[in-house]
Short mmCIF file of C-alpha atoms in Angstrom, two decimals:
data_model
loop_
_atom_site.label_atom_id
_atom_site.label_comp_id
_atom_site.label_asym_id
_atom_site.label_seq_id
_atom_site.Cartn_x
_atom_site.Cartn_y
_atom_site.Cartn_z
CA MET A 1 -50.69 -15.23 21.02
CA ILE A 2 -49.19 -17.90 23.32
CA LYS A 3 -46.94 -19.06 20.49
CA GLU A 4 -45.60 -15.52 20.12
CA ALA A 5 -45.02 -15.28 23.87
CA LEU A 6 -43.17 -18.63 23.85
CA LEU A 7 -40.89 -17.44 21.05
CA ARG A 8 -39.55 -14.76 23.39
CA TYR A 9 -38.33 -17.58 25.63
CA LYS A 10 -37.03 -19.87 22.88
CA TRP A 11 -33.55 -20.17 24.37
CA TYR A 12 -35.01 -21.12 27.74
CA ALA A 13 -37.21 -23.65 25.92
CA LEU A 14 -34.17 -25.13 24.15
CA GLY A 15 -32.36 -25.38 27.47
CA SER A 16 -35.38 -27.10 28.99
CA ILE A 17 -35.46 -29.66 26.18
CA LEU A 18 -31.77 -30.48 26.74
CA LEU A 19 -32.28 -30.77 30.49
CA VAL A 20 -35.35 -33.01 30.08
CA THR A 21 -33.42 -35.23 27.67
CA THR A 22 -30.66 -35.52 30.29
CA VAL A 23 -33.22 -36.46 32.96
CA VAL A 24 -34.77 -39.13 30.71
CA VAL A 25 -31.41 -40.64 29.71
CA THR A 26 -30.21 -40.86 33.32
CA THR A 27 -33.58 -42.31 34.40
CA LEU A 28 -33.35 -45.02 31.74
CA LEU A 29 -29.74 -45.86 32.60
CA GLN A 30 -30.35 -46.37 36.32
CA PRO A 31 -32.27 -49.72 36.10
CA SER A 32 -29.49 -51.20 33.92
CA TYR A 33 -26.83 -50.26 36.47
CA LEU A 34 -29.11 -51.45 39.27
CA LYS A 35 -29.31 -54.82 37.52
CA GLU A 36 -25.52 -55.08 37.49
CA VAL A 37 -25.29 -54.08 41.18
CA LEU A 38 -27.89 -56.69 42.18
CA THR A 39 -26.13 -59.38 40.16
CA ALA A 40 -22.82 -58.45 41.82
CA VAL A 41 -24.49 -58.64 45.26
CA LEU A 42 -25.83 -62.12 44.55
CA MET A 43 -22.37 -63.18 43.37
CA ASN A 44 -20.72 -61.45 46.37
CA ASP A 45 -18.42 -59.42 44.07
CA GLN A 46 -17.46 -56.44 46.28
CA ALA A 47 -15.24 -54.77 43.70
CA GLU A 48 -17.98 -54.86 41.06
CA ILE A 49 -20.52 -53.55 43.57
CA PHE A 50 -18.30 -50.55 44.34
CA ARG A 51 -17.45 -49.87 40.68
CA VAL A 52 -21.02 -50.05 39.34
CA GLY A 53 -22.54 -48.42 42.44
CA LYS A 54 -20.23 -45.43 42.00
CA TRP A 55 -21.48 -44.86 38.46
CA LEU A 56 -25.07 -45.39 39.58
CA LEU A 57 -24.70 -42.59 42.13
CA VAL A 58 -23.11 -40.29 39.54
CA ILE A 59 -25.91 -40.92 37.04
CA ALA A 60 -28.59 -40.40 39.71
CA GLY A 61 -26.88 -37.17 40.83
CA VAL A 62 -26.70 -35.81 37.27
CA GLY A 63 -30.38 -36.64 36.75
CA LEU A 64 -31.33 -34.94 40.03
CA LEU A 65 -29.37 -31.79 39.18
CA ALA A 66 -30.80 -31.67 35.64
CA GLY A 67 -34.33 -32.09 37.02
CA MET A 68 -33.88 -29.25 39.51
CA CYS A 69 -32.45 -26.93 36.85
CA ASN A 70 -35.27 -27.81 34.45
CA THR A 71 -37.90 -26.97 37.09
CA ILE A 72 -36.33 -23.52 37.51
CA VAL A 73 -36.17 -22.95 33.73
CA ALA A 74 -39.75 -24.20 33.23
CA ALA A 75 -40.97 -21.88 35.99
CA LYS A 76 -39.20 -18.96 34.28
CA ILE A 77 -40.93 -19.77 30.97
CA ALA A 78 -44.37 -20.35 32.54
CA GLN A 79 -44.25 -17.21 34.68
CA GLY A 80 -42.91 -15.09 31.82
CA VAL A 81 -45.44 -16.29 29.25
CA SER A 82 -48.36 -15.95 31.67
CA ALA A 83 -47.24 -12.41 32.57
CA ASP A 84 -47.08 -11.52 28.86
CA VAL A 85 -50.53 -13.01 28.23
CA ARG A 86 -51.98 -11.22 31.25
CA GLU A 87 -50.50 -7.88 30.16
CA GLN A 88 -51.70 -8.31 26.55
CA THR A 89 -55.17 -9.20 27.79
CA PHE A 90 -55.28 -6.19 30.11
CA ARG A 91 -54.02 -3.90 27.34
CA LYS A 92 -56.73 -5.22 25.03
CA ILE A 93 -59.42 -4.67 27.66
CA GLN A 94 -58.15 -1.10 28.09
CA SER A 95 -58.97 -0.52 24.41
CA PHE A 96 -62.54 -1.79 24.85
CA SER A 97 -65.47 0.56 24.82
CA TYR A 98 -68.20 0.45 27.44
CA ALA A 99 -70.21 -1.71 25.03
CA ASN A 100 -67.46 -4.35 24.97
CA ILE A 101 -67.27 -4.37 28.76
CA GLU A 102 -71.06 -4.76 28.96
CA GLU A 103 -70.90 -7.63 26.47
CA PHE A 104 -68.34 -9.65 28.44
CA ASN A 105 -69.34 -8.52 31.95
CA ALA A 106 -66.69 -7.05 34.25
CA GLY A 107 -66.65 -10.05 36.60
CA ASN A 108 -66.15 -12.39 33.64
CA LEU A 109 -63.15 -10.37 32.45
CA VAL A 110 -61.55 -10.49 35.91
CA VAL A 111 -61.88 -14.30 35.99
CA ARG A 112 -60.34 -14.57 32.53
CA MET A 113 -57.36 -12.40 33.47
CA THR A 114 -56.72 -14.34 36.69
CA ASN A 115 -58.05 -17.90 36.75
CA ASP A 116 -57.77 -18.57 33.01
CA VAL A 117 -54.24 -17.18 32.78
CA THR A 118 -53.27 -19.35 35.79
CA GLN A 119 -54.59 -22.43 33.95
CA ILE A 120 -52.41 -21.53 30.96
CA GLN A 121 -49.43 -21.00 33.28
CA ASN A 122 -49.94 -24.46 34.82
CA LEU A 123 -50.12 -26.05 31.37
CA ILE A 124 -46.86 -24.43 30.25
CA MET A 125 -45.16 -25.47 33.49
CA MET A 126 -46.28 -29.08 33.06
CA SER A 127 -45.39 -29.04 29.37
CA PHE A 128 -41.73 -28.32 30.09
CA THR A 129 -41.48 -30.60 33.13
CA VAL A 130 -43.77 -33.48 32.17
CA LEU A 131 -45.00 -33.33 28.58
CA LEU A 132 -41.50 -33.31 27.08
CA ARG A 133 -40.45 -36.08 29.43
CA VAL A 134 -43.38 -38.48 29.08
CA PRO A 135 -43.04 -39.59 25.41
CA LEU A 136 -39.25 -39.94 25.63
CA LEU A 137 -39.50 -41.90 28.87
CA PHE A 138 -42.32 -44.12 27.56
CA ILE A 139 -40.52 -45.03 24.34
CA GLY A 140 -37.16 -45.48 26.05
CA ALA A 141 -38.58 -47.56 28.92
CA PHE A 142 -40.55 -49.76 26.51
CA PHE A 143 -37.45 -50.40 24.39
CA MET A 144 -35.26 -51.14 27.44
CA ALA A 145 -37.90 -53.41 29.03
CA VAL A 146 -38.24 -55.51 25.87
CA ARG A 147 -34.44 -55.57 25.54
CA THR A 148 -34.12 -56.77 29.16
CA LEU A 149 -36.83 -59.49 29.07
CA PRO A 150 -38.02 -59.91 25.47
CA GLU A 151 -40.29 -62.81 26.49
CA LEU A 152 -42.66 -60.39 28.26
CA TRP A 153 -43.15 -57.80 25.51
CA TRP A 154 -46.78 -58.82 24.97
CA MET A 155 -47.68 -58.14 28.61
CA ILE A 156 -46.51 -54.53 28.33
CA ILE A 157 -48.69 -54.05 25.25
CA VAL A 158 -51.74 -55.46 27.05
CA MET A 159 -51.16 -53.21 30.09
CA VAL A 160 -50.78 -50.08 27.95
CA VAL A 161 -53.88 -50.83 25.84
CA VAL A 162 -56.08 -51.51 28.90
CA ILE A 163 -54.97 -48.38 30.77
CA ALA A 164 -55.18 -46.18 27.66
CA SER A 165 -58.73 -47.41 27.00
CA ILE A 166 -59.82 -46.62 30.56
CA MET A 167 -58.23 -43.17 30.33
CA ALA A 168 -59.98 -42.44 27.03
CA ILE A 169 -63.39 -43.37 28.50
CA VAL A 170 -62.90 -41.20 31.60
CA MET A 171 -61.57 -38.20 29.65
CA LYS A 172 -64.46 -38.43 27.18
CA HIS A 173 -66.89 -37.84 30.04
CA MET A 174 -64.71 -35.34 31.92
CA GLY A 175 -63.71 -33.06 29.01
CA PRO A 176 -67.03 -31.20 28.49
CA ARG A 177 -67.28 -30.54 32.24
CA PHE A 178 -64.20 -28.30 32.24
CA GLY A 179 -65.98 -25.77 30.02
CA LYS A 180 -68.94 -25.71 32.42
CA PHE A 181 -66.53 -25.20 35.32
CA GLN A 182 -65.37 -21.88 33.85
CA VAL A 183 -68.96 -20.81 33.17
CA PHE A 184 -69.97 -21.46 36.79
CA MET A 185 -66.86 -19.62 38.01
CA ASP A 186 -67.82 -16.60 35.89
CA LYS A 187 -71.38 -16.67 37.18
CA MET A 188 -70.36 -16.98 40.83
CA ASN A 189 -67.79 -14.18 40.58
CA GLY A 190 -70.33 -12.00 38.79
CA ILE A 191 -72.89 -12.47 41.57
CA ALA A 192 -70.29 -11.72 44.25
CA LYS A 193 -69.06 -8.59 42.49
CA GLU A 194 -72.60 -7.37 41.81
CA ASN A 195 -73.51 -7.76 45.49
CA LEU A 196 -70.39 -6.07 46.82
CA ARG A 197 -70.79 -3.12 44.47
CA GLY A 198 -74.48 -2.78 45.26
CA ILE A 199 -74.32 -3.64 48.94
CA ARG A 200 -76.21 -0.46 49.90
CA VAL A 201 -79.12 -1.43 47.68
CA VAL A 202 -79.09 -5.00 49.01
CA LYS A 203 -79.14 -3.75 52.60
CA SER A 204 -81.70 -1.03 51.92
CA PHE A 205 -84.23 -3.43 50.39
CA VAL A 206 -83.42 -6.29 52.81
CA GLN A 207 -82.36 -8.61 49.97
CA GLU A 208 -79.65 -10.51 51.89
CA ARG A 209 -81.53 -13.83 51.93
CA GLU A 210 -82.48 -13.67 48.26
CA GLN A 211 -78.92 -12.81 47.21
CA TYR A 212 -77.49 -15.51 49.49
CA ALA A 213 -79.84 -18.08 47.94
CA LYS A 214 -78.78 -16.97 44.46
CA PHE A 215 -75.08 -17.26 45.33
CA LYS A 216 -75.58 -20.59 47.12
CA GLU A 217 -77.33 -22.10 44.10
CA THR A 218 -74.41 -21.25 41.80
CA SER A 219 -71.88 -22.36 44.43
CA ASN A 220 -73.66 -25.71 44.77
CA ASP A 221 -73.66 -26.15 40.99
CA LEU A 222 -69.89 -25.59 41.04
CA LEU A 223 -69.53 -28.02 43.96
CA ASP A 224 -71.51 -30.75 42.17
CA LEU A 225 -69.41 -30.29 39.05
CA ASN A 226 -66.14 -30.49 41.00
CA LEU A 227 -67.35 -33.61 42.80
CA PHE A 228 -68.27 -35.24 39.48
CA ILE A 229 -64.81 -34.50 38.08
CA GLY A 230 -63.20 -35.68 41.33
CA TYR A 231 -65.15 -38.95 41.27
CA GLY A 232 -64.03 -39.61 37.72
CA PHE A 233 -60.36 -39.19 38.50
CA SER A 234 -60.67 -40.99 41.84
CA ILE A 235 -61.78 -44.05 39.87
CA LEU A 236 -59.06 -43.66 37.24
CA GLN A 237 -56.01 -43.85 39.52
CA PRO A 238 -56.97 -47.01 41.50
CA VAL A 239 -57.93 -48.81 38.29
CA MET A 240 -54.58 -47.95 36.72
CA MET A 241 -52.75 -49.12 39.84
CA PHE A 242 -54.74 -52.38 39.82
CA VAL A 243 -53.79 -53.06 36.20
CA SER A 244 -50.14 -52.30 37.03
CA PHE A 245 -50.08 -54.69 39.99
CA MET A 246 -51.68 -57.37 37.83
CA ALA A 247 -48.88 -56.85 35.32
CA ILE A 248 -46.27 -57.14 38.09
CA PHE A 249 -47.89 -60.30 39.48
CA THR A 250 -48.01 -61.87 36.01
CA SER A 251 -44.35 -60.97 35.46
CA LEU A 252 -43.35 -62.57 38.77
CA TYR A 253 -45.25 -65.73 37.89
CA LEU A 254 -43.68 -66.02 34.44
CA VAL A 255 -40.16 -65.15 35.58
CA SER A 256 -40.23 -67.56 38.54
CA GLY A 257 -39.77 -70.48 36.18
CA MET A 258 -36.85 -68.80 34.42
CA VAL A 259 -34.66 -68.15 37.50
CA GLU A 260 -33.39 -71.57 38.59
CA ASP A 261 -29.60 -71.17 38.82
CA ASN A 262 -29.35 -68.14 36.49
CA LEU A 263 -28.79 -65.27 38.91
CA GLU A 264 -28.69 -62.70 36.10
CA VAL A 265 -32.41 -63.27 35.55
CA VAL A 266 -33.08 -61.90 39.06
CA GLY A 267 -31.23 -58.69 38.26
CA GLY A 268 -32.89 -58.53 34.86
CA PHE A 269 -36.34 -58.91 36.41
CA THR A 270 -35.61 -56.08 38.85
CA SER A 271 -34.54 -53.92 35.94
CA PHE A 272 -37.65 -54.97 34.00
CA MET A 273 -39.90 -53.97 36.94
CA SER A 274 -38.23 -50.55 37.07
CA TYR A 275 -38.91 -49.99 33.38
CA LEU A 276 -42.47 -51.22 33.85
CA MET A 277 -42.97 -48.62 36.59
CA GLN A 278 -41.52 -45.93 34.32
CA ILE A 279 -44.02 -46.89 31.61
CA MET A 280 -46.78 -46.78 34.22
CA PHE A 281 -45.57 -43.37 35.43
CA SER A 282 -45.65 -42.07 31.85
CA ILE A 283 -49.25 -43.21 31.39
CA ILE A 284 -50.42 -41.73 34.72
CA MET A 285 -48.74 -38.40 33.99
CA THR A 286 -50.35 -38.43 30.55
CA SER A 287 -53.76 -38.62 32.24
CA PHE A 288 -52.94 -35.63 34.46
CA MET A 289 -51.61 -33.74 31.46
CA GLY A 290 -54.85 -34.51 29.63
CA MET A 291 -56.87 -33.07 32.52
CA ASN A 292 -54.78 -29.89 32.65
CA ALA A 293 -54.72 -29.59 28.87
CA ALA A 294 -58.53 -29.83 28.73
CA ARG A 295 -58.88 -27.03 31.27
CA ALA A 296 -56.18 -24.92 29.65
CA ALA A 297 -57.73 -25.37 26.19
CA ILE A 298 -60.94 -23.79 27.47
CA SER A 299 -58.93 -21.00 29.10
CA ILE A 300 -56.92 -20.34 25.91
CA LYS A 301 -60.16 -20.13 23.95
CA ARG A 302 -61.59 -17.64 26.46
CA ILE A 303 -58.45 -15.48 26.41
CA ASN A 304 -58.44 -15.52 22.60
CA GLU A 305 -62.07 -14.35 22.62
CA ILE A 306 -60.86 -11.19 24.36
CA LEU A 307 -57.81 -10.69 22.16
CA GLU A 308 -59.77 -11.27 18.94
CA THR A 309 -62.62 -8.94 19.89
CA GLU A 310 -62.50 -5.67 18.02
CA PRO A 311 -63.34 -2.58 20.07
CA ALA A 312 -66.94 -1.61 19.42
CA MET A 313 -65.79 1.99 19.19
CA THR A 314 -62.63 3.34 17.54
CA PHE A 315 -61.24 6.85 17.20
CA VAL A 316 -59.98 8.48 14.02
CA ASP A 317 -56.33 9.46 13.71
CA THR A 318 -56.69 13.15 12.88
CA PRO A 319 -54.81 16.27 14.02
CA ASP A 320 -55.81 17.83 17.34
CA GLU A 321 -58.28 20.68 17.03
CA ASP A 322 -60.04 23.28 19.16
CA LEU A 323 -63.79 22.61 19.22
CA ALA A 324 -66.53 25.01 20.22
CA GLY A 325 -68.89 23.98 23.02
CA ASN A 326 -72.22 23.70 21.18
CA ILE A 327 -73.84 20.22 21.28
CA VAL A 328 -76.33 18.73 18.80
CA PHE A 329 -78.25 15.45 19.14
CA ASP A 330 -79.80 14.57 15.78
CA ASN A 331 -82.46 11.80 15.92
CA VAL A 332 -80.37 9.69 18.34
CA SER A 333 -81.47 6.21 19.41
CA PHE A 334 -79.42 3.93 21.66
CA THR A 335 -79.80 0.35 22.91
CA TYR A 336 -77.50 -1.31 25.43
CA PRO A 337 -75.89 -4.66 24.51
CA HIS A 338 -78.16 -7.63 25.33
CA ASP A 339 -81.18 -5.30 25.66
CA THR A 340 -84.07 -5.54 23.22
CA GLU A 341 -85.72 -2.20 23.96
CA PRO A 342 -83.87 1.06 23.20
CA THR A 343 -82.94 3.24 26.18
CA LEU A 344 -83.07 6.43 24.10
CA LYS A 345 -85.54 6.88 21.24
CA ASN A 346 -85.23 9.50 18.49
CA ILE A 347 -83.69 12.20 20.69
CA SER A 348 -83.06 15.57 18.99
CA PHE A 349 -82.01 18.85 20.60
CA GLU A 350 -79.36 21.57 20.41
CA ILE A 351 -77.34 23.23 23.18
CA GLU A 352 -75.60 26.50 22.38
CA SER A 353 -72.03 27.10 23.48
CA GLY A 354 -71.85 28.38 27.07
CA GLN A 355 -75.39 27.37 28.00
CA MET A 356 -76.26 25.56 31.22
CA VAL A 357 -78.75 22.81 30.45
CA GLY A 358 -80.49 20.49 32.90
CA VAL A 359 -81.72 16.98 32.10
CA VAL A 360 -84.48 15.61 34.33
CA GLY A 361 -86.80 12.63 34.35
CA ALA A 362 -87.85 9.64 36.40
CA THR A 363 -85.44 6.83 37.27
CA GLY A 364 -84.71 4.82 34.12
CA ALA A 365 -85.74 7.62 31.78
CA GLY A 366 -82.31 7.58 30.07
CA LYS A 367 -80.65 10.63 31.66
CA SER A 368 -77.29 9.01 32.48
CA THR A 369 -77.25 7.24 29.12
CA LEU A 370 -77.66 10.58 27.36
CA ALA A 371 -74.79 11.95 29.48
CA GLN A 372 -72.54 9.06 28.44
CA LEU A 373 -73.11 9.75 24.74
CA ILE A 374 -71.71 13.30 24.99
CA PRO A 375 -68.10 12.26 25.79
CA ARG A 376 -68.59 9.26 23.46
CA LEU A 377 -68.45 6.51 26.05
CA PHE A 378 -70.99 4.79 23.80
CA ASP A 379 -71.97 5.27 20.15
CA PRO A 380 -75.67 5.51 19.27
CA GLN A 381 -77.01 2.89 16.86
CA GLU A 382 -78.99 5.60 15.05
CA GLY A 383 -78.47 9.34 14.62
CA THR A 384 -75.44 11.51 15.37
CA VAL A 385 -74.00 13.44 18.32
CA SER A 386 -71.98 16.54 17.40
CA ILE A 387 -69.85 19.00 19.34
CA GLY A 388 -68.60 22.20 17.76
CA GLY A 389 -70.23 21.19 14.48
CA ARG A 390 -68.22 17.94 14.29
CA ASP A 391 -69.66 14.44 14.47
CA LEU A 392 -67.97 12.81 17.49
CA LYS A 393 -66.96 9.86 15.29
CA ALA A 394 -64.79 12.27 13.27
CA VAL A 395 -62.96 13.68 16.32
CA ASN A 396 -59.78 12.09 17.71
CA GLN A 397 -59.74 10.83 21.29
CA LYS A 398 -57.33 13.43 22.70
CA THR A 399 -59.38 16.35 21.35
CA LEU A 400 -62.61 14.86 22.66
CA ARG A 401 -61.23 14.19 26.15
CA GLN A 402 -59.80 17.73 26.34
CA THR A 403 -63.11 19.20 25.18
CA VAL A 404 -65.53 17.16 27.30
CA SER A 405 -65.33 16.23 30.96
CA ILE A 406 -67.86 13.95 32.63
CA ALA A 407 -67.71 13.85 36.40
CA ARG A 408 -69.54 14.20 39.69
CA GLY A 409 -67.41 17.27 40.35
CA VAL A 410 -65.67 20.01 38.39
CA ILE A 411 -62.32 18.84 37.03
CA GLY A 412 -60.12 21.07 34.89
CA ASN A 413 -61.51 23.75 32.59
CA PRO A 414 -63.25 21.92 29.71
CA LYS A 415 -65.34 23.43 26.91
CA VAL A 416 -68.15 21.01 27.82
CA LEU A 417 -68.82 19.77 31.35
CA VAL A 418 -71.27 16.96 32.10
CA LEU A 419 -72.29 16.64 35.75
CA ASP A 420 -74.10 13.36 36.37
CA ASP A 421 -76.24 13.63 39.52
CA SER A 422 -73.50 15.59 41.29
CA THR A 423 -75.71 17.21 43.94
CA SER A 424 -78.16 14.41 44.75
CA ALA A 425 -76.67 13.77 48.20
CA LEU A 426 -76.45 17.44 49.25
CA ASP A 427 -78.82 19.38 51.47
CA ALA A 428 -80.48 22.56 50.18
CA LYS A 429 -77.85 24.92 51.61
CA SER A 430 -74.89 22.96 50.20
CA GLU A 431 -76.64 22.58 46.85
CA LYS A 432 -77.14 26.35 46.66
CA LEU A 433 -73.42 26.94 47.29
CA VAL A 434 -72.53 24.49 44.49
CA GLN A 435 -74.92 26.21 42.09
CA GLU A 436 -73.40 29.62 42.87
CA ALA A 437 -69.91 28.23 42.33
CA LEU A 438 -70.93 26.73 38.98
CA ASN A 439 -72.47 30.02 37.83
CA HIS A 440 -69.37 31.96 38.86
CA ASP A 441 -66.56 29.61 37.78
CA LEU A 442 -68.02 28.06 34.62
CA LYS A 443 -68.95 31.12 32.59
CA GLY A 444 -68.45 30.26 28.93
CA THR A 445 -68.49 26.49 29.61
CA THR A 446 -71.32 24.45 28.15
CA THR A 447 -72.69 22.62 31.19
CA VAL A 448 -75.05 19.64 31.10
CA ILE A 449 -76.46 18.76 34.52
CA ILE A 450 -78.11 15.36 34.98
CA ALA A 451 -80.37 15.74 38.01
CA GLN A 452 -82.92 13.91 40.08
CA LYS A 453 -83.92 17.10 41.91
CA ILE A 454 -85.57 19.97 40.04
CA SER A 455 -83.85 22.42 42.42
CA SER A 456 -80.49 21.48 40.85
CA VAL A 457 -81.50 22.80 37.41
CA VAL A 458 -84.18 25.40 38.13
CA LYS A 459 -81.85 28.26 37.05
CA ALA A 460 -80.58 26.48 33.93
CA ASP A 461 -80.87 28.23 30.56
CA LYS A 462 -82.79 25.22 29.28
CA ILE A 463 -84.16 22.00 30.74
CA LEU A 464 -84.70 18.73 28.84
CA VAL A 465 -87.37 16.34 30.13
CA LEU A 466 -86.96 12.62 29.40
CA ASP A 467 -89.60 9.96 29.87
CA GLU A 468 -89.03 6.29 28.98
CA GLY A 469 -86.20 7.21 26.63
CA ARG A 470 -88.03 9.95 24.76
CA LEU A 471 -87.55 13.72 24.87
CA ILE A 472 -91.01 14.99 25.86
CA GLY A 473 -90.22 18.54 26.90
CA GLU A 474 -87.71 21.35 26.39
CA GLY A 475 -87.68 24.86 27.82
CA THR A 476 -87.08 26.95 30.92
CA HIS A 477 -88.34 25.99 34.36
CA ALA A 478 -91.31 28.36 34.14
CA GLU A 479 -92.27 27.16 30.66
CA LEU A 480 -92.15 23.49 31.64
CA VAL A 481 -94.13 23.99 34.85
CA ALA A 482 -96.83 25.64 32.77
CA ASN A 483 -96.82 23.33 29.76
CA ASN A 484 -95.30 19.92 30.64
CA ALA A 485 -97.34 17.52 32.80
CA VAL A 486 -94.46 15.13 33.61
CA TYR A 487 -92.13 17.95 34.67
CA ARG A 488 -94.87 19.63 36.67
CA GLU A 489 -95.68 16.39 38.50
CA ILE A 490 -92.01 15.83 39.44
CA TYR A 491 -91.66 19.45 40.55
CA GLU A 492 -94.82 19.46 42.68
CA THR A 493 -93.95 16.11 44.28
CA GLN A 494 -90.47 17.30 45.25
CA LYS A 495 -91.78 20.70 46.37
CA GLY A 496 -94.30 19.00 48.66
CA LYS A 497 -91.58 16.88 50.27
CA GLU A 498 -89.39 19.95 50.87
CA GLU A 499 -92.29 21.77 52.56
CA ASP A 500 -92.96 18.76 54.79
#
């Protein structure tokens, strides 16, 4: 996926490679010219100082300009690729069914589209500004350093081996923590989103302290992890600097006996120190690249999990058709992802075209789940749901969306209308007006009303009673009051409250 996105910026990438090469070449040339300038200063050769100094300024200027241009090009590539990845990820999520969203968790998906894509963007930016530069600079600086003072080649090898070993040890312990960092971020964002969306429930049940404690625990876990990673890298940099200064001190000690009357050795040592610092810079930047690469690798894996996930529900590619409004549930059972117990169990019923049907039951009985199966927001694991004599799995998406509307209000003029708890917040007078409007405006429309209040469905042609995911009653209001204990209990409880 990222490779495909990068291919769209291949010419920018080629330009970046050329610019980085220019930066490296000019960086490697500068110590050599600096050596000549220093030698000329010691020999008091003004003409040579001016001649070499002029070229040194030109080379430094070219390197500076190439570096600035490469930063702009790298930013263009990083921003473009991250935008493509973000759009592809969002487009993929748009194709997900409710089951896929439940599987990932909405908060988790938001983190992946934002934080994870940003990690990938940072990696691409560093790749075209640092990663391309580091190996070229390391190899070139090593070659030039040995060429300048071949007697000290062994010291460079020792410095590189020591620092590389320290880096490997630190990264071995840091690497696994980056995966945990993303997990804690997901968890913390999920808690925050859950609380903000359900703030009324939190306030109503005075759960502020409990929710704060839950959030604080996750936040502290994230803090501890960040501190651990910070401690690791805070140790790494001073140790690398210590090794570098030891290398410089050793070089000074060894070169001091070589100077005597040979002034060129002084210039050569200055040049050697510059190359040594370039080697050191390459190693330090490699450690930072390793840290960013470890984080980005986790992020790439998480983005690929989204892109490689097949939608749990797909629609057939068939011609549009005009469906009748009759609905049939045939032995339907449904279980939400991550749940062990089914929400609906062996539900079977039939609704004739144009009927108004109410669905009642206690909280958690499965009413809203049943409503979500009618427009095929979920697919049942067992049984079939049919509209107009057609299994919903055999109907294309456009036809289904034109046929069925699920809402808390009346939208359009569908063949089937599902109203999920649309009058729960209304008083008796307003509810009566809504019922009259439904009876007048929706003649011929199959209407399924999910209701908490019996008064919302008392005039329905048929009422379905759910209890713990099972259909335990079916009939008119009068029939259910006479024959169904659960319905009668709900009705009498609500009637008593209205009288009070």
